[in-house]
Coordinates of C-alpha atoms in Angstrom, one line a residue:
M1 CA 20.0 -13.7 -19.5
S2 CA 17.3 -12.5 -16.9
H3 CA 14.3 -15.0 -16.7
S4 CA 12.0 -11.9 -17.7
S5 CA 13.7 -11.3 -20.6
S6 CA 13.5 -14.6 -21.6
I7 CA 10.0 -14.6 -21.8
A8 CA 9.6 -11.6 -23.6
E9 CA 12.0 -12.7 -26.4
L10 CA 10.1 -16.4 -27.0
A11 CA 6.5 -14.5 -26.7
S12 CA 8.1 -11.6 -29.7
A13 CA 9.5 -14.8 -31.6
L14 CA 6.3 -16.3 -31.6
R15 CA 3.9 -13.5 -31.8
A16 CA 5.5 -12.9 -35.2
E17 CA 5.1 -16.8 -36.4
V18 CA 1.3 -16.6 -35.3
E19 CA 0.2 -14.9 -37.9
R20 CA 1.7 -17.7 -40.3
Y21 CA -1.1 -20.3 -38.9
P22 CA -4.7 -20.2 -40.0
V23 CA -7.4 -19.5 -37.4
G24 CA -8.1 -22.5 -35.2
A25 CA -4.4 -24.3 -36.5
R26 CA -2.2 -25.7 -33.2
L27 CA 0.9 -24.4 -32.7
P28 CA 4.4 -26.6 -32.0
S29 CA 3.6 -28.5 -28.2
S30 CA 5.4 -27.0 -25.4
R31 CA 8.3 -29.6 -25.9
A32 CA 8.6 -28.9 -28.7
L33 CA 8.7 -24.9 -28.0
T34 CA 11.3 -26.1 -25.3
E35 CA 13.8 -28.0 -27.5
R36 CA 13.6 -25.3 -30.2
F37 CA 14.6 -22.4 -28.3
R38 CA 16.4 -24.0 -25.2
V39 CA 14.5 -22.6 -22.8
S40 CA 12.5 -23.8 -19.9
P41 CA 8.9 -25.3 -19.8
V42 CA 8.1 -22.2 -17.6
T43 CA 9.6 -19.9 -20.0
V44 CA 7.4 -21.7 -22.8
S45 CA 4.1 -21.6 -20.6
R46 CA 4.1 -18.1 -19.7
A47 CA 5.2 -17.0 -23.1
L48 CA 1.9 -18.7 -24.6
G49 CA 0.0 -17.0 -21.4
Q50 CA 1.6 -13.8 -22.9
L51 CA 0.0 -14.0 -26.4
A52 CA -3.1 -15.6 -25.0
A53 CA -3.9 -12.5 -23.1
E54 CA -3.3 -10.4 -25.7
G55 CA -6.0 -12.3 -27.5
L56 CA -3.7 -13.9 -30.3
V57 CA -3.9 -17.7 -29.1
V58 CA -6.1 -19.6 -27.3
T59 CA -5.0 -22.4 -25.1
R60 CA -6.5 -25.7 -24.2
P61 CA -5.5 -27.8 -20.7
G62 CA -4.1 -30.7 -22.2
A63 CA -4.7 -29.9 -26.1
G64 CA -2.1 -27.4 -26.8
A65 CA -2.2 -23.7 -28.1
F66 CA -4.4 -22.8 -31.5
R67 CA -4.5 -19.4 -33.2
A68 CA -6.9 -17.4 -32.1
D69 CA -10.1 -15.7 -34.4
L70 CA -9.0 -12.1 -34.4
A71 CA -11.8 -11.1 -36.3
T72 CA -14.2 -11.9 -33.0
A73 CA -12.3 -9.8 -31.4
S74 CA -13.4 -6.6 -30.0
P75 CA -11.3 -3.6 -31.8
A76 CA -9.6 -1.4 -29.1
P77 CA -11.7 1.4 -27.8
A78 CA -10.3 4.9 -28.7
P79 CA -8.1 6.6 -25.7
G80 CA -10.5 9.1 -23.5
D81 CA -9.0 12.5 -22.5
T82 CA -7.7 12.1 -19.5
S83 CA -5.7 15.8 -19.1
W84 CA -8.6 17.0 -16.8
Q85 CA -6.8 14.8 -13.7
E86 CA -3.9 16.9 -13.8
V87 CA -6.1 19.5 -12.4
A88 CA -7.7 17.6 -10.1
L89 CA -4.3 15.9 -9.0
S90 CA -2.9 19.2 -8.5
A91 CA -5.5 20.8 -6.3
E92 CA -4.4 23.0 -3.7
P93 CA -4.5 21.5 0.1
A94 CA -6.0 23.5 3.0
A95 CA -3.5 25.9 4.7
D96 CA -2.8 24.0 7.6
Q97 CA -2.2 21.0 5.7
V98 CA 0.9 19.1 4.2
P99 CA 0.8 18.3 0.3
R100 CA 1.1 15.1 -0.3
T101 CA 3.7 13.9 -2.5
V102 CA 3.6 10.1 -4.1
D103 CA 7.4 9.8 -5.2
A104 CA 8.1 6.1 -5.7
T105 CA 12.0 7.2 -7.5
G106 CA 13.8 6.3 -4.7
L107 CA 12.3 2.5 -4.3
L108 CA 12.2 2.1 -8.2
T109 CA 15.9 2.7 -8.1
T110 CA 16.4 -0.1 -6.3
L111 CA 13.6 -2.5 -7.2
T112 CA 13.7 -2.0 -11.3
A113 CA 15.6 -4.8 -12.8
P114 CA 18.6 -3.4 -15.0
G115 CA 18.8 -4.2 -18.5
P116 CA 20.4 -6.8 -20.4
G117 CA 24.5 -7.3 -20.0
V118 CA 23.9 -5.1 -16.6
L119 CA 25.2 -5.9 -13.5
A120 CA 22.7 -5.2 -11.1
L121 CA 24.4 -3.8 -7.4
H122 CA 21.6 -1.5 -6.4
G123 CA 19.2 -4.4 -5.5
G124 CA 17.8 -5.7 -1.6
Y125 CA 17.0 -8.7 -2.4
L126 CA 18.9 -12.5 -2.1
P127 CA 19.9 -13.8 -5.5
A128 CA 18.1 -16.7 -6.7
A129 CA 21.0 -19.2 -5.4
L130 CA 20.6 -17.8 -1.7
R131 CA 16.7 -18.1 -1.4
P132 CA 15.3 -21.3 0.2
E133 CA 12.8 -21.6 -3.2
R134 CA 12.5 -25.4 -3.3
P135 CA 11.4 -25.3 0.5
L136 CA 8.9 -22.3 0.0
A137 CA 7.6 -23.9 -3.2
A138 CA 7.1 -27.0 -1.2
A139 CA 6.0 -25.6 1.6
L140 CA 3.3 -23.6 -0.2
A141 CA 2.2 -26.4 -2.3
R142 CA 1.4 -28.1 1.3
A143 CA -0.4 -25.4 2.6
G144 CA -2.7 -25.0 -0.2
R145 CA -3.4 -28.4 0.0
R146 CA -4.9 -28.3 3.8
P147 CA -8.8 -28.5 3.9
D148 CA -9.0 -25.0 5.8
A149 CA -6.6 -23.4 3.2
W150 CA -8.8 -21.1 1.7
Q151 CA -10.9 -20.3 4.5
L152 CA -10.9 -16.9 5.9
P153 CA -8.0 -16.9 9.0
P154 CA -7.9 -14.9 11.7
L155 CA -7.4 -11.2 11.0
E156 CA -4.7 -10.8 13.0
G157 CA -2.8 -13.5 12.0
L158 CA -2.2 -17.5 12.7
P159 CA -2.2 -17.9 16.2
E160 CA 1.1 -20.0 15.9
L161 CA 2.7 -17.7 13.4
R162 CA 2.4 -14.7 15.9
T163 CA 3.3 -16.7 18.8
W164 CA 6.7 -17.5 17.0
F165 CA 7.2 -14.0 15.9
A166 CA 7.1 -12.9 19.8
R167 CA 9.4 -15.1 20.4
E168 CA 12.0 -13.7 17.9
I169 CA 11.2 -10.3 19.4
S170 CA 11.5 -10.6 22.9
G171 CA 14.7 -13.3 22.5
P172 CA 14.6 -15.8 25.5
G173 CA 12.9 -15.2 28.7
G174 CA 11.4 -12.3 27.1
T175 CA 7.2 -11.4 27.8
R176 CA 5.6 -10.6 24.3
T177 CA 3.5 -13.6 23.3
G178 CA 1.6 -13.7 20.2
A179 CA -1.3 -11.4 21.6
D180 CA 0.9 -8.8 21.2
V181 CA 1.9 -9.3 17.6
L182 CA -0.5 -8.3 14.2
V183 CA 0.5 -10.5 10.9
T184 CA 1.2 -8.1 8.0
G185 CA 1.8 -8.3 4.3
G186 CA 6.0 -7.8 4.3
G187 CA 8.0 -4.6 6.1
Q188 CA 6.7 -2.3 4.0
S189 CA 3.3 -2.7 4.6
A190 CA 3.8 -2.9 8.3
I191 CA 5.7 0.7 7.9
T192 CA 2.7 1.9 6.8
T193 CA 0.3 0.8 9.1
A194 CA 2.4 2.2 12.0
L195 CA 2.8 5.6 10.7
R196 CA -1.0 5.4 9.8
A197 CA -1.8 4.7 13.3
L198 CA 0.7 6.7 14.7
A199 CA 0.9 10.0 13.6
P200 CA -2.1 12.3 12.1
P201 CA -1.7 14.0 8.7
G202 CA 0.4 17.0 8.3
A203 CA 2.4 15.4 11.7
P204 CA 6.0 15.7 12.0
V205 CA 7.7 12.1 12.0
L206 CA 11.6 12.0 13.1
V207 CA 13.6 9.8 11.1
E208 CA 17.5 8.8 10.9
S209 CA 19.3 10.9 8.7
P210 CA 20.1 8.6 6.2
T211 CA 17.6 6.3 6.0
Y212 CA 15.1 3.9 4.0
P213 CA 13.6 5.6 1.1
G214 CA 10.9 3.4 1.2
L215 CA 10.4 5.1 4.9
L216 CA 10.2 8.6 3.4
A217 CA 8.1 7.7 0.6
V218 CA 5.3 6.4 2.6
A219 CA 5.4 9.2 5.3
R220 CA 5.1 12.0 2.3
A221 CA 2.6 9.8 0.5
S222 CA 0.2 9.9 4.2
G223 CA 0.9 13.7 4.0
L224 CA 3.4 13.2 7.0
R225 CA 6.7 15.8 7.5
P226 CA 9.8 13.6 8.1
V227 CA 12.4 15.7 10.1
P228 CA 16.0 14.4 9.9
V229 CA 18.2 13.6 13.3
P230 CA 21.5 13.1 12.3
A231 CA 23.3 9.1 12.8
D232 CA 27.1 8.5 13.3
T233 CA 28.7 5.1 13.3
D234 CA 27.0 4.2 16.3
G235 CA 23.5 4.6 15.3
V236 CA 21.4 8.0 15.9
R237 CA 22.9 10.3 18.5
P238 CA 20.3 10.5 21.7
E239 CA 21.2 14.1 22.7
L240 CA 19.9 15.2 18.7
L241 CA 17.0 13.1 19.1
A242 CA 15.9 14.8 22.6
D243 CA 16.5 18.2 21.1
A244 CA 14.3 17.4 18.0
L245 CA 11.2 15.4 19.7
R246 CA 11.1 19.0 21.7
A247 CA 11.7 21.2 19.2
S248 CA 8.9 19.5 16.6
G249 CA 6.5 18.2 18.7
A250 CA 6.7 14.8 17.4
R251 CA 5.2 11.7 18.9
V252 CA 7.0 9.0 16.6
F253 CA 10.8 8.3 15.8
V254 CA 11.5 5.6 13.0
C255 CA 14.9 3.8 13.6
Q256 CA 16.7 1.1 12.4
P257 CA 18.9 0.1 15.2
L258 CA 20.5 -2.9 13.9
F259 CA 22.4 -2.9 10.5
H260 CA 20.8 0.1 9.2
N261 CA 20.2 0.4 5.9
P262 CA 22.2 1.9 4.0
T263 CA 25.2 2.8 6.7
G264 CA 25.0 -0.9 8.0
A265 CA 25.6 1.0 11.9
V266 CA 24.6 -0.7 14.5
L267 CA 22.9 1.3 17.7
A268 CA 25.7 1.4 20.9
P269 CA 25.5 -0.2 23.8
G270 CA 25.3 3.0 26.1
R271 CA 22.7 4.6 23.3
R272 CA 19.8 2.3 23.7
A273 CA 18.5 3.6 27.1
D274 CA 19.1 7.2 26.1
V275 CA 16.9 6.7 22.6
L276 CA 14.0 5.3 25.1
A277 CA 14.2 7.9 27.9
A278 CA 13.8 10.4 25.1
A279 CA 11.0 9.2 23.4
R280 CA 9.2 8.5 27.0
A281 CA 10.1 11.7 27.9
A282 CA 8.5 13.0 25.2
G283 CA 5.7 10.7 25.2
A284 CA 6.5 9.5 21.5
F285 CA 6.3 6.2 20.0
I286 CA 9.3 4.6 18.4
I287 CA 9.2 2.5 15.5
E288 CA 11.4 -0.1 15.6
D289 CA 12.4 -1.3 12.1
D290 CA 14.4 -4.7 12.8
Y291 CA 14.5 -5.7 9.1
A292 CA 18.1 -7.2 9.3
R293 CA 18.4 -9.2 12.0
H294 CA 17.9 -12.6 9.9
L295 CA 20.8 -10.8 7.9
A296 CA 24.0 -11.1 10.2
H297 CA 27.2 -12.1 8.7
E298 CA 29.0 -14.9 9.9
D299 CA 31.1 -13.0 11.7
A300 CA 28.8 -10.7 13.4
G301 CA 29.0 -12.0 17.1
P302 CA 26.0 -12.2 19.5
L303 CA 23.4 -9.4 18.3
P304 CA 21.7 -7.3 20.9
P305 CA 18.3 -7.4 21.8
T306 CA 15.7 -5.9 19.8
L307 CA 14.8 -2.1 21.8
A308 CA 11.1 -3.9 22.2
A309 CA 12.6 -6.5 24.6
E310 CA 13.8 -3.5 26.6
D311 CA 10.8 -1.8 26.6
P312 CA 8.0 -2.3 29.3
D313 CA 5.9 0.4 28.9
G314 CA 4.9 0.3 25.4
V315 CA 6.9 2.8 24.0
V316 CA 8.2 0.7 20.9
V317 CA 6.2 -0.3 17.8
H318 CA 8.5 -3.1 16.5
I319 CA 8.2 -4.5 12.7
R320 CA 10.0 -7.6 11.4
S321 CA 10.1 -9.6 7.9
L322 CA 10.7 -12.4 6.8
T323 CA 10.8 -11.1 3.3
K324 CA 14.7 -10.4 3.3
A325 CA 16.0 -13.7 4.2
T326 CA 13.9 -15.8 2.0
S327 CA 12.3 -14.1 -1.1
P328 CA 10.9 -10.9 -2.5
S329 CA 7.6 -12.6 -3.1
L330 CA 7.3 -14.0 0.9
R331 CA 5.7 -10.9 1.8
V332 CA 5.3 -11.9 5.6
G333 CA 6.2 -9.7 8.2
A334 CA 4.7 -8.8 11.9
I335 CA 3.8 -5.5 14.0
A336 CA 4.5 -5.9 17.8
A337 CA 3.1 -3.4 20.2
R338 CA 1.4 -2.9 23.7
G339 CA -1.0 -1.4 24.9
P340 CA -4.3 0.7 23.3
V341 CA -2.4 1.0 20.2
L342 CA -2.2 -2.1 19.4
E343 CA -6.1 -1.9 18.4
R344 CA -5.5 0.9 16.5
L345 CA -2.7 -0.8 14.3
R346 CA -5.1 -3.9 14.1
A347 CA -7.8 -1.3 13.1
I348 CA -6.0 0.2 10.7
Q349 CA -4.4 -3.1 9.1
I350 CA -7.6 -4.4 8.8
V351 CA -9.4 -0.9 6.7
D352 CA -5.9 -1.2 4.4
S353 CA -5.9 -4.6 3.7
F354 CA -7.9 -7.0 5.7
F355 CA -5.5 -10.2 6.1
V356 CA -2.6 -11.9 4.9
P357 CA -3.5 -15.0 2.9
R358 CA -3.7 -17.8 5.0
P359 CA -1.5 -20.2 2.1
L360 CA 1.3 -17.8 2.8
Q361 CA 0.8 -17.8 6.6
E362 CA 0.8 -21.7 6.5
A363 CA 4.1 -21.5 4.1
A364 CA 5.8 -19.1 6.0
L365 CA 4.8 -21.2 9.7
E366 CA 6.4 -24.2 8.0
L367 CA 9.3 -22.7 6.3
V368 CA 10.9 -21.2 10.1
G369 CA 9.7 -24.2 11.8
A370 CA 11.8 -26.7 9.8
P371 CA 15.3 -27.5 10.9
A372 CA 16.4 -26.6 7.7
W373 CA 15.6 -22.6 8.5
P374 CA 18.7 -22.4 11.0
R375 CA 20.6 -23.8 8.4
H376 CA 19.4 -21.8 5.9
L377 CA 20.1 -18.5 8.1
R378 CA 23.7 -19.6 8.7
T379 CA 24.2 -20.1 4.7
I380 CA 23.3 -16.3 4.1
G381 CA 25.5 -15.5 6.8
A382 CA 28.8 -17.3 5.5
E383 CA 27.8 -16.0 2.2
L384 CA 27.3 -12.4 2.8
R385 CA 30.3 -12.2 4.8
A386 CA 32.3 -13.3 2.0
R387 CA 30.6 -11.2 -0.6
R388 CA 31.0 -8.1 2.0
T389 CA 34.8 -9.4 2.0
A390 CA 35.0 -9.5 -2.0
A391 CA 33.6 -6.2 -2.2
L392 CA 36.1 -4.4 -0.1
R393 CA 39.0 -6.1 -1.4
A394 CA 37.7 -5.1 -5.0
L395 CA 37.2 -1.6 -3.8
A396 CA 40.6 -1.6 -2.2
E397 CA 42.2 -2.1 -5.5
Q398 CA 39.9 -0.3 -8.0
L399 CA 38.1 2.5 -6.2
P400 CA 40.3 3.2 -2.8
H401 CA 39.0 6.6 -2.7
L402 CA 35.3 5.2 -2.1
V403 CA 36.1 2.5 0.5
P404 CA 33.1 3.3 3.4
E405 CA 33.7 4.7 6.4
Q406 CA 32.1 2.1 7.9
V407 CA 32.3 -1.9 7.5
P408 CA 28.9 -3.7 8.3
R409 CA 28.7 -6.7 10.0
G410 CA 25.2 -7.4 8.7
G411 CA 22.6 -6.2 5.8
F412 CA 23.1 -5.9 2.2
H413 CA 25.0 -2.7 1.6
L414 CA 28.3 -0.7 1.5
W415 CA 27.7 3.0 1.8
L416 CA 30.5 5.2 -0.3
R417 CA 30.9 8.5 0.1
L418 CA 32.2 10.0 -3.3
P419 CA 34.4 13.1 -3.4
P420 CA 33.8 16.4 -2.8
G421 CA 31.9 18.1 -6.0
S422 CA 30.8 14.8 -7.3
D423 CA 27.3 14.5 -9.1
E424 CA 26.1 11.2 -8.2
T425 CA 23.3 11.4 -10.6
A426 CA 26.2 11.9 -13.2
V427 CA 28.0 8.9 -11.7
T428 CA 25.0 6.4 -11.5
A429 CA 24.2 7.0 -15.5
A430 CA 27.6 6.6 -16.2
A431 CA 27.7 3.3 -14.3
L432 CA 24.9 2.4 -16.1
R433 CA 26.1 2.5 -18.9
A434 CA 29.4 0.9 -18.2
G435 CA 27.0 -1.7 -17.2
V436 CA 26.2 -1.9 -13.5
A437 CA 23.5 -0.9 -11.6
V438 CA 23.7 1.2 -8.3
A439 CA 21.6 3.2 -6.3
P440 CA 22.1 7.1 -5.8
G441 CA 22.6 8.6 -2.4
R442 CA 20.4 11.5 -2.5
A443 CA 16.9 9.5 -1.7
Y444 CA 18.1 8.3 1.4
F445 CA 17.9 12.1 3.0
A446 CA 14.7 13.9 4.1
A447 CA 16.8 17.2 3.8
E448 CA 19.4 18.2 1.8
P449 CA 22.3 15.5 2.0
P450 CA 25.6 16.6 3.8
A451 CA 27.2 14.8 0.8
P452 CA 27.3 13.0 -2.3
Y453 CA 26.5 9.0 -1.8
L454 CA 25.9 5.5 -3.6
R455 CA 24.6 2.3 -2.3
L456 CA 26.6 -0.7 -3.0
S457 CA 24.5 -4.0 -2.9
I458 CA 26.3 -7.2 -1.8
A459 CA 23.6 -9.5 -2.2
S460 CA 21.8 -9.0 -5.5
P461 CA 24.7 -10.1 -7.9
A462 CA 24.6 -13.5 -8.3
S463 CA 28.4 -14.5 -7.1
T464 CA 30.9 -12.8 -5.8
A465 CA 33.1 -12.8 -9.4
E466 CA 29.8 -10.6 -10.8
L467 CA 30.1 -8.3 -7.5
A468 CA 33.6 -7.9 -8.0
E469 CA 33.3 -7.7 -12.0
G470 CA 31.0 -4.9 -11.2
V471 CA 33.0 -2.7 -8.6
A472 CA 35.5 -2.7 -11.6
R473 CA 32.9 -1.4 -14.0
L474 CA 32.3 1.0 -11.7
R475 CA 35.5 2.1 -12.0
T476 CA 34.8 4.0 -15.0
A477 CA 32.1 6.2 -13.5
C478 CA 34.0 7.3 -10.5
P479 CA 37.5 9.1 -11.2
P480 CA 39.5 9.6 -8.1
P481 CA 39.3 12.9 -6.7
A482 CA 41.6 15.7 -8.4
P483 CA 45.2 16.0 -6.4

């Protein structure tokens, strides 16, 4: 049972019991509820907090929870008429503008927790057992007690954290400094800031095909036109990128050169210079989303430098995040850029979100500066390799016709091509009925997909055994192609 479902079930049980208590009567103690329902003290506290928010109980620190007087509560207001919004939200844009489409479906598919009993092979975060939760909790507690913890931080981010990100992005002997870096509220926020800063509404933005659905959602919500550029097992094809830049007039290309989501591809050494040259010749920016550098598998070998490290001219706007390697709630990332664009990025970020909370930055800085940080990354690398091996073995045994075309050496995902004629939406629904959640591939394409796909997460299951069981359940939803 998930933690959230435990809270909901306990709150439901207590909600049914509250009516038996007279107004003002004290409910059983938290310890008694913990022992009776066999849940954690945190679950009890959260369930009582939910009842307090509903006005059913009143909590008094040190005294407990008491039944509230519902007679004094304000009656629920009558619902208003919001039908007018359908007209306002559907207003036609000007003839020269691209309609905004705010569609989070591709993101919700991977962010929404599955129901009880459903194995999660669809997510994009580490399971609880692999997160550095204790070090994070300790770092956040210490950060919150510092004398200046709740003061306004530097708008660009803490200098020490910016310097750390700069070293990470530049590599040994790199020329990037903390002055080239802005601390952001995670990678998704950084992508939004970069697109808003670099592309005006209605402009085309080149993206890899396939690509991360969150990028497509941000672009469309900003009134931009995502234009796909085909990629293969060696990353984006430079000659097609140059053609697309000329044909579209785009001044922004977004890519993931390392452990691309969803395919796991790494941009081939022979293509890196050509990609940079194509953008430079077109007077275009490259947004380098380096989301997976901390997610290298144990057998990945030496990683290539960032594109930003090989770019002296400010072509590359680099994005990095700590979230994937730590916790979904440690939303701390960075944007690195050179030249006048940095000031525009800074202005956009301030307008959109002001700054990243100082305690969160302090906690992140303490975490990455500790000796345990490299050990944590090695642990992730070893576990992801083991999970990839287990998933490939299970696929070979259970679903040999779905073995991925590319075996990634980093990241969280396997990209599976379904047999021709398959309906990936129907397959995903059938998988859910069989007790396993996977992500359909349609959301990863800016235009019509060339084939049906599924994205399988090797990170989100609790263990390799759960991963193998998930693949076994997926078998019932993915029959082999007809002979």
